[in-house]
mmCIF file with all atom_site columns, C-alpha atoms and ligand atoms in Angstrom:
data_model
loop_
_atom_site.group_PDB
_atom_site.id
_atom_site.type_symbol
_atom_site.label_atom_id
_atom_site.label_alt_id
_atom_site.label_comp_id
_atom_site.label_asym_id
_atom_site.label_entity_id
_atom_site.label_seq_id
_atom_site.pdbx_PDB_ins_code
_atom_site.Cartn_x
_atom_site.Cartn_y
_atom_site.Cartn_z
_atom_site.occupancy
_atom_site.B_iso_or_equiv
_atom_site.pdbx_formal_charge
_atom_site.auth_seq_id
_atom_site.auth_comp_id
_atom_site.auth_asym_id
_atom_site.auth_atom_id
_atom_site.pdbx_PDB_model_num
ATOM   1   C  CA  . VAL K 1 1   ? 11.200 11.026  -0.651 1.00 97.00 ? 1   VAL K CA  1
ATOM   2   C  CA  . LEU K 1 2   ? 8.988  12.049  2.250  1.00 97.00 ? 2   LEU K CA  1
ATOM   3   C  CA  . ALA K 1 3   ? 5.996  10.139  0.882  1.00 96.00 ? 3   ALA K CA  1
ATOM   4   C  CA  . ASN K 1 4   ? 8.136  7.009   0.637  1.00 96.00 ? 4   ASN K CA  1
ATOM   5   C  CA  . LEU K 1 5   ? 9.696  7.321   4.087  1.00 98.00 ? 5   LEU K CA  1
ATOM   6   C  CA  . ILE K 1 6   ? 6.463  8.285   5.841  1.00 98.00 ? 6   ILE K CA  1
ATOM   7   C  CA  . GLY K 1 7   ? 4.627  5.584   3.891  1.00 96.00 ? 7   GLY K CA  1
ATOM   8   C  CA  . ASN K 1 8   ? 7.102  2.993   5.157  1.00 96.00 ? 8   ASN K CA  1
ATOM   9   C  CA  . ALA K 1 9   ? 6.783  4.303   8.701  1.00 97.00 ? 9   ALA K CA  1
ATOM   10  C  CA  . ILE K 1 10  ? 3.006  3.867   8.502  1.00 96.00 ? 10  ILE K CA  1
ATOM   11  C  CA  . LYS K 1 11  ? 3.280  0.440   6.877  1.00 94.00 ? 11  LYS K CA  1
ATOM   12  C  CA  . PHE K 1 12  ? 5.733  -0.974  9.408  1.00 94.00 ? 12  PHE K CA  1
ATOM   13  C  CA  . THR K 1 13  ? 4.224  0.574   12.532 1.00 95.00 ? 13  THR K CA  1
ATOM   14  C  CA  . GLY K 1 14  ? 1.158  -1.028  14.040 1.00 89.00 ? 14  GLY K CA  1
ATOM   15  C  CA  . PRO K 1 15  ? -2.074 0.653   15.105 1.00 93.00 ? 15  PRO K CA  1
ATOM   16  C  CA  . GLY K 1 16  ? -1.529 3.041   18.002 1.00 93.00 ? 16  GLY K CA  1
ATOM   17  C  CA  . GLY K 1 17  ? 2.102  3.548   17.027 1.00 96.00 ? 17  GLY K CA  1
ATOM   18  C  CA  . LYS K 1 18  ? 3.725  6.918   16.801 1.00 98.00 ? 18  LYS K CA  1
ATOM   19  C  CA  . ILE K 1 19  ? 5.452  8.573   13.861 1.00 98.00 ? 19  ILE K CA  1
ATOM   20  C  CA  . THR K 1 20  ? 7.239  11.877  14.185 1.00 98.00 ? 20  THR K CA  1
ATOM   21  C  CA  . THR K 1 21  ? 8.971  14.052  11.649 1.00 98.00 ? 21  THR K CA  1
ATOM   22  C  CA  . SER K 1 22  ? 11.342 16.874  12.284 1.00 98.00 ? 22  SER K CA  1
ATOM   23  C  CA  . MET K 1 23  ? 13.540 19.199  10.317 1.00 97.00 ? 23  MET K CA  1
ATOM   24  C  CA  . ILE K 1 24  ? 16.825 20.824  11.170 1.00 97.00 ? 24  ILE K CA  1
ATOM   25  C  CA  . VAL K 1 25  ? 17.773 23.856  9.137  1.00 97.00 ? 25  VAL K CA  1
ATOM   26  C  CA  . ALA K 1 26  ? 21.494 24.450  9.411  1.00 96.00 ? 26  ALA K CA  1
ATOM   27  C  CA  . PRO K 1 27  ? 23.521 27.017  7.489  1.00 95.00 ? 27  PRO K CA  1
ATOM   28  C  CA  . GLN K 1 28  ? 24.950 24.403  5.119  1.00 96.00 ? 28  GLN K CA  1
ATOM   29  C  CA  . TYR K 1 29  ? 22.210 21.779  4.992  1.00 97.00 ? 29  TYR K CA  1
ATOM   30  C  CA  . VAL K 1 30  ? 18.630 20.815  5.744  1.00 97.00 ? 30  VAL K CA  1
ATOM   31  C  CA  . GLU K 1 31  ? 18.036 17.551  7.562  1.00 98.00 ? 31  GLU K CA  1
ATOM   32  C  CA  . MET K 1 32  ? 14.737 15.699  7.751  1.00 98.00 ? 32  MET K CA  1
ATOM   33  C  CA  . VAL K 1 33  ? 14.110 12.952  10.278 1.00 98.00 ? 33  VAL K CA  1
ATOM   34  C  CA  . ILE K 1 34  ? 11.257 10.446  10.139 1.00 98.00 ? 34  ILE K CA  1
ATOM   35  C  CA  . GLN K 1 35  ? 11.021 8.345   13.255 1.00 98.00 ? 35  GLN K CA  1
ATOM   36  C  CA  . ASP K 1 36  ? 8.627  5.578   14.221 1.00 98.00 ? 36  ASP K CA  1
ATOM   37  C  CA  . ASN K 1 37  ? 8.178  3.152   17.092 1.00 98.00 ? 37  ASN K CA  1
ATOM   38  C  CA  . GLY K 1 38  ? 7.215  0.247   14.871 1.00 96.00 ? 38  GLY K CA  1
ATOM   39  C  CA  . ARG K 1 39  ? 8.751  -3.157  14.382 1.00 94.00 ? 39  ARG K CA  1
ATOM   40  C  CA  . GLY K 1 40  ? 12.260 -1.993  13.604 1.00 95.00 ? 40  GLY K CA  1
ATOM   41  C  CA  . ILE K 1 41  ? 14.768 -3.580  11.267 1.00 94.00 ? 41  ILE K CA  1
ATOM   42  C  CA  . PRO K 1 42  ? 17.145 -6.452  12.043 1.00 93.00 ? 42  PRO K CA  1
ATOM   43  C  CA  . GLU K 1 43  ? 20.744 -5.310  12.243 1.00 93.00 ? 43  GLU K CA  1
ATOM   44  C  CA  . ASN K 1 44  ? 21.895 -7.653  9.490  1.00 92.00 ? 44  ASN K CA  1
ATOM   45  C  CA  . ALA K 1 45  ? 19.374 -6.215  7.011  1.00 92.00 ? 45  ALA K CA  1
ATOM   46  C  CA  . ILE K 1 46  ? 20.516 -2.616  7.456  1.00 93.00 ? 46  ILE K CA  1
ATOM   47  C  CA  . PRO K 1 47  ? 23.661 -2.642  5.271  1.00 91.00 ? 47  PRO K CA  1
ATOM   48  C  CA  . ARG K 1 48  ? 21.658 -3.610  2.159  1.00 91.00 ? 48  ARG K CA  1
ATOM   49  C  CA  . LEU K 1 49  ? 18.468 -1.734  2.976  1.00 92.00 ? 49  LEU K CA  1
ATOM   50  C  CA  . PHE K 1 50  ? 18.880 0.919   0.301  1.00 92.00 ? 50  PHE K CA  1
ATOM   51  C  CA  . GLU K 1 51  ? 19.575 -1.642  -2.418 1.00 89.00 ? 51  GLU K CA  1
ATOM   52  C  CA  . ARG K 1 52  ? 16.849 -2.816  -4.729 1.00 85.00 ? 52  ARG K CA  1
ATOM   53  C  CA  . PHE K 1 53  ? 14.502 -5.654  -3.803 1.00 77.00 ? 53  PHE K CA  1
ATOM   54  C  CA  . THR K 1 54  ? 15.720 -5.675  -0.207 1.00 78.00 ? 54  THR K CA  1
ATOM   55  C  CA  . ARG K 1 55  ? 12.995 -6.449  2.306  1.00 83.00 ? 55  ARG K CA  1
ATOM   56  C  CA  . ALA K 1 56  ? 13.688 -7.424  5.885  1.00 82.00 ? 56  ALA K CA  1
ATOM   57  C  CA  . PRO K 1 57  ? 12.660 -11.079 6.317  1.00 74.00 ? 57  PRO K CA  1
ATOM   58  C  CA  . GLU K 1 58  ? 10.261 -10.351 9.175  1.00 66.00 ? 58  GLU K CA  1
ATOM   59  C  CA  . ASN K 1 59  ? 8.049  -8.380  6.853  1.00 57.00 ? 59  ASN K CA  1
ATOM   60  C  CA  . GLY K 1 60  ? 7.524  -11.223 4.402  1.00 55.00 ? 60  GLY K CA  1
ATOM   61  C  CA  . SER K 1 61  ? 3.867  -11.974 4.171  1.00 62.00 ? 61  SER K CA  1
ATOM   62  C  CA  . GLU K 1 62  ? 2.205  -9.328  6.329  1.00 73.00 ? 62  GLU K CA  1
ATOM   63  C  CA  . THR K 1 63  ? 3.083  -6.273  4.306  1.00 79.00 ? 63  THR K CA  1
ATOM   64  C  CA  . ILE K 1 64  ? 3.030  -5.620  0.601  1.00 79.00 ? 64  ILE K CA  1
ATOM   65  C  CA  . GLY K 1 65  ? 5.979  -4.174  -1.275 1.00 82.00 ? 65  GLY K CA  1
ATOM   66  C  CA  . SER K 1 66  ? 8.705  -4.934  -3.740 1.00 81.00 ? 66  SER K CA  1
ATOM   67  C  CA  . GLY K 1 67  ? 11.648 -3.511  -1.831 1.00 84.00 ? 67  GLY K CA  1
ATOM   68  C  CA  . LEU K 1 68  ? 12.209 -0.724  -4.317 1.00 89.00 ? 68  LEU K CA  1
ATOM   69  C  CA  . GLY K 1 69  ? 11.058 2.301   -2.339 1.00 94.00 ? 69  GLY K CA  1
ATOM   70  C  CA  . LEU K 1 70  ? 14.249 2.909   -0.378 1.00 96.00 ? 70  LEU K CA  1
ATOM   71  C  CA  . MET K 1 71  ? 16.438 2.430   -3.424 1.00 95.00 ? 71  MET K CA  1
ATOM   72  C  CA  . ILE K 1 72  ? 14.481 5.146   -5.245 1.00 96.00 ? 72  ILE K CA  1
ATOM   73  C  CA  . VAL K 1 73  ? 14.596 7.370   -2.147 1.00 97.00 ? 73  VAL K CA  1
ATOM   74  C  CA  . ARG K 1 74  ? 18.377 7.014   -1.961 1.00 97.00 ? 74  ARG K CA  1
ATOM   75  C  CA  . GLU K 1 75  ? 18.797 7.772   -5.644 1.00 97.00 ? 75  GLU K CA  1
ATOM   76  C  CA  . ILE K 1 76  ? 16.685 10.935  -5.370 1.00 97.00 ? 76  ILE K CA  1
ATOM   77  C  CA  . VAL K 1 77  ? 18.583 12.131  -2.299 1.00 98.00 ? 77  VAL K CA  1
ATOM   78  C  CA  . GLU K 1 78  ? 21.933 11.436  -3.947 1.00 97.00 ? 78  GLU K CA  1
ATOM   79  C  CA  . ALA K 1 79  ? 20.825 13.168  -7.161 1.00 97.00 ? 79  ALA K CA  1
ATOM   80  C  CA  . HIS K 1 80  ? 20.478 16.262  -4.958 1.00 96.00 ? 80  HIS K CA  1
ATOM   81  C  CA  . HIS K 1 81  ? 23.971 15.706  -3.533 1.00 97.00 ? 81  HIS K CA  1
ATOM   82  C  CA  . GLY K 1 82  ? 22.499 14.576  -0.234 1.00 97.00 ? 82  GLY K CA  1
ATOM   83  C  CA  . ILE K 1 83  ? 23.103 11.661  2.095  1.00 98.00 ? 83  ILE K CA  1
ATOM   84  C  CA  . ILE K 1 84  ? 20.646 9.281   3.746  1.00 98.00 ? 84  ILE K CA  1
ATOM   85  C  CA  . GLY K 1 85  ? 20.892 7.006   6.737  1.00 97.00 ? 85  GLY K CA  1
ATOM   86  C  CA  . VAL K 1 86  ? 18.957 4.845   9.157  1.00 97.00 ? 86  VAL K CA  1
ATOM   87  C  CA  . GLU K 1 87  ? 19.191 3.824   12.767 1.00 97.00 ? 87  GLU K CA  1
ATOM   88  C  CA  . SER K 1 88  ? 16.927 1.060   13.940 1.00 97.00 ? 88  SER K CA  1
ATOM   89  C  CA  . GLU K 1 89  ? 16.452 -1.460  16.666 1.00 95.00 ? 89  GLU K CA  1
ATOM   90  C  CA  . LEU K 1 90  ? 14.338 -4.544  16.197 1.00 93.00 ? 90  LEU K CA  1
ATOM   91  C  CA  . GLY K 1 91  ? 11.063 -4.230  18.074 1.00 93.00 ? 91  GLY K CA  1
ATOM   92  C  CA  . LEU K 1 92  ? 11.685 -0.619  19.085 1.00 95.00 ? 92  LEU K CA  1
ATOM   93  C  CA  . GLY K 1 93  ? 11.462 1.427   15.928 1.00 97.00 ? 93  GLY K CA  1
ATOM   94  C  CA  . SER K 1 94  ? 13.364 3.083   13.137 1.00 98.00 ? 94  SER K CA  1
ATOM   95  C  CA  . LYS K 1 95  ? 14.762 6.490   12.417 1.00 98.00 ? 95  LYS K CA  1
ATOM   96  C  CA  . PHE K 1 96  ? 15.414 7.465   8.801  1.00 98.00 ? 96  PHE K CA  1
ATOM   97  C  CA  . TRP K 1 97  ? 17.152 10.744  8.078  1.00 98.00 ? 97  TRP K CA  1
ATOM   98  C  CA  . PHE K 1 98  ? 18.459 12.537  5.051  1.00 98.00 ? 98  PHE K CA  1
ATOM   99  C  CA  . ARG K 1 99  ? 20.483 15.665  4.598  1.00 98.00 ? 99  ARG K CA  1
ATOM   100 C  CA  . LEU K 1 100 ? 20.434 17.969  1.591  1.00 98.00 ? 100 LEU K CA  1
ATOM   101 C  CA  . PRO K 1 101 ? 23.039 20.674  1.059  1.00 97.00 ? 101 PRO K CA  1
ATOM   102 C  CA  . ARG K 1 102 ? 21.590 24.183  0.829  1.00 95.00 ? 102 ARG K CA  1
ATOM   103 C  CA  . ASN K 1 103 ? 24.110 25.661  -1.589 1.00 80.00 ? 103 ASN K CA  1
ATOM   104 C  CA  . VAL K 1 104 ? 25.068 23.384  -4.423 1.00 66.00 ? 104 VAL K CA  1
HETATM 105 N  N1  . LIG M 2 .   ? 10.023 2.366   8.944  1.00 79.16 ? 1   LIG M N1  1
HETATM 106 C  C1  . LIG M 2 .   ? 10.372 1.082   8.787  1.00 79.16 ? 1   LIG M C1  1
HETATM 107 N  N2  . LIG M 2 .   ? 10.220 0.208   9.812  1.00 79.16 ? 1   LIG M N2  1
HETATM 108 C  C2  . LIG M 2 .   ? 10.578 -1.097  9.669  1.00 79.16 ? 1   LIG M C2  1
HETATM 109 N  N3  . LIG M 2 .   ? 11.085 -1.636  8.547  1.00 79.16 ? 1   LIG M N3  1
HETATM 110 C  C3  . LIG M 2 .   ? 11.254 -0.801  7.506  1.00 79.16 ? 1   LIG M C3  1
HETATM 111 C  C4  . LIG M 2 .   ? 10.912 0.587   7.563  1.00 79.16 ? 1   LIG M C4  1
HETATM 112 N  N4  . LIG M 2 .   ? 11.208 1.147   6.364  1.00 79.16 ? 1   LIG M N4  1
HETATM 113 C  C5  . LIG M 2 .   ? 11.708 0.154   5.616  1.00 79.16 ? 1   LIG M C5  1
HETATM 114 N  N5  . LIG M 2 .   ? 11.732 -1.014  6.289  1.00 79.16 ? 1   LIG M N5  1
HETATM 115 C  C6  . LIG M 2 .   ? 12.262 -2.307  5.813  1.00 79.16 ? 1   LIG M C6  1
HETATM 116 O  O1  . LIG M 2 .   ? 13.032 -2.062  4.659  1.00 79.16 ? 1   LIG M O1  1
HETATM 117 C  C7  . LIG M 2 .   ? 12.546 -2.812  3.573  1.00 79.16 ? 1   LIG M C7  1
HETATM 118 C  C8  . LIG M 2 .   ? 12.792 -2.035  2.297  1.00 79.16 ? 1   LIG M C8  1
HETATM 119 O  O2  . LIG M 2 .   ? 11.954 -0.874  2.254  1.00 79.16 ? 1   LIG M O2  1
HETATM 120 P  P1  . LIG M 2 .   ? 11.424 -0.400  0.856  1.00 79.16 ? 1   LIG M P1  1
HETATM 121 O  O3  . LIG M 2 .   ? 10.632 0.834   1.027  1.00 79.16 ? 1   LIG M O3  1
HETATM 122 O  O4  . LIG M 2 .   ? 12.582 -0.365  -0.099 1.00 79.16 ? 1   LIG M O4  1
HETATM 123 O  O5  . LIG M 2 .   ? 10.520 -1.630  0.389  1.00 79.16 ? 1   LIG M O5  1
HETATM 124 P  P2  . LIG M 2 .   ? 8.994  -1.971  0.663  1.00 79.16 ? 1   LIG M P2  1
HETATM 125 O  O6  . LIG M 2 .   ? 8.316  -0.886  1.436  1.00 79.16 ? 1   LIG M O6  1
HETATM 126 O  O7  . LIG M 2 .   ? 8.985  -3.342  1.238  1.00 79.16 ? 1   LIG M O7  1
HETATM 127 O  O8  . LIG M 2 .   ? 8.413  -2.054  -0.815 1.00 79.16 ? 1   LIG M O8  1
HETATM 128 P  P3  . LIG M 2 .   ? 8.087  -0.832  -1.802 1.00 79.16 ? 1   LIG M P3  1
HETATM 129 O  O9  . LIG M 2 .   ? 8.579  0.429   -1.156 1.00 79.16 ? 1   LIG M O9  1
HETATM 130 O  O10 . LIG M 2 .   ? 8.834  -1.181  -3.035 1.00 79.16 ? 1   LIG M O10 1
HETATM 131 O  O11 . LIG M 2 .   ? 6.614  -0.875  -1.941 1.00 79.16 ? 1   LIG M O11 1
HETATM 132 C  C9  . LIG M 2 .   ? 11.086 -3.061  3.913  1.00 79.16 ? 1   LIG M C9  1
HETATM 133 O  O12 . LIG M 2 .   ? 10.582 -4.213  3.273  1.00 79.16 ? 1   LIG M O12 1
HETATM 134 C  C10 . LIG M 2 .   ? 11.167 -3.271  5.407  1.00 79.16 ? 1   LIG M C10 1
HETATM 135 O  O13 . LIG M 2 .   ? 11.607 -4.586  5.686  1.00 79.16 ? 1   LIG M O13 1
HETATM 136 MG MG1 . LIG M 2 .   ? 8.503  1.171   0.833  1.00 79.16 ? 2   LIG M MG1 1
#
């Protein structure tokens, strides 16, 4: 999951960009956050982002990918009874987070 999310952050953030990761350990869950200041994701692409073969149109020819990574990431997180989400603004960056329960 981390390799996929950090890999995306690298792929969609230009040279000189910044990627940060952080972790919150709460009594009931662990939350990981992967944030970048790359190109961001258009608002209308966000609802279907974790579905297969979804790629935001802006990324068409410049980057390589099949749009499967985030679907696999979501399935892994959900297999561990977790939840995943994204906040993003076009041109400013993206923040992906996921939360895994500590006691299942
Ligand atoms: N950190 C990010 N910044 C900007 N856009 C992103 C980011 N992560 C994902 N996206 C957008 O979401 C789309 C889907 O991501 P996903 O990882 O599923 O596919 P991919 O990286 O294009 O291909 P694959 O992971 O299958 O090689 C990407 O094509 C891109 O448009
Ligand atoms: Mg990917």
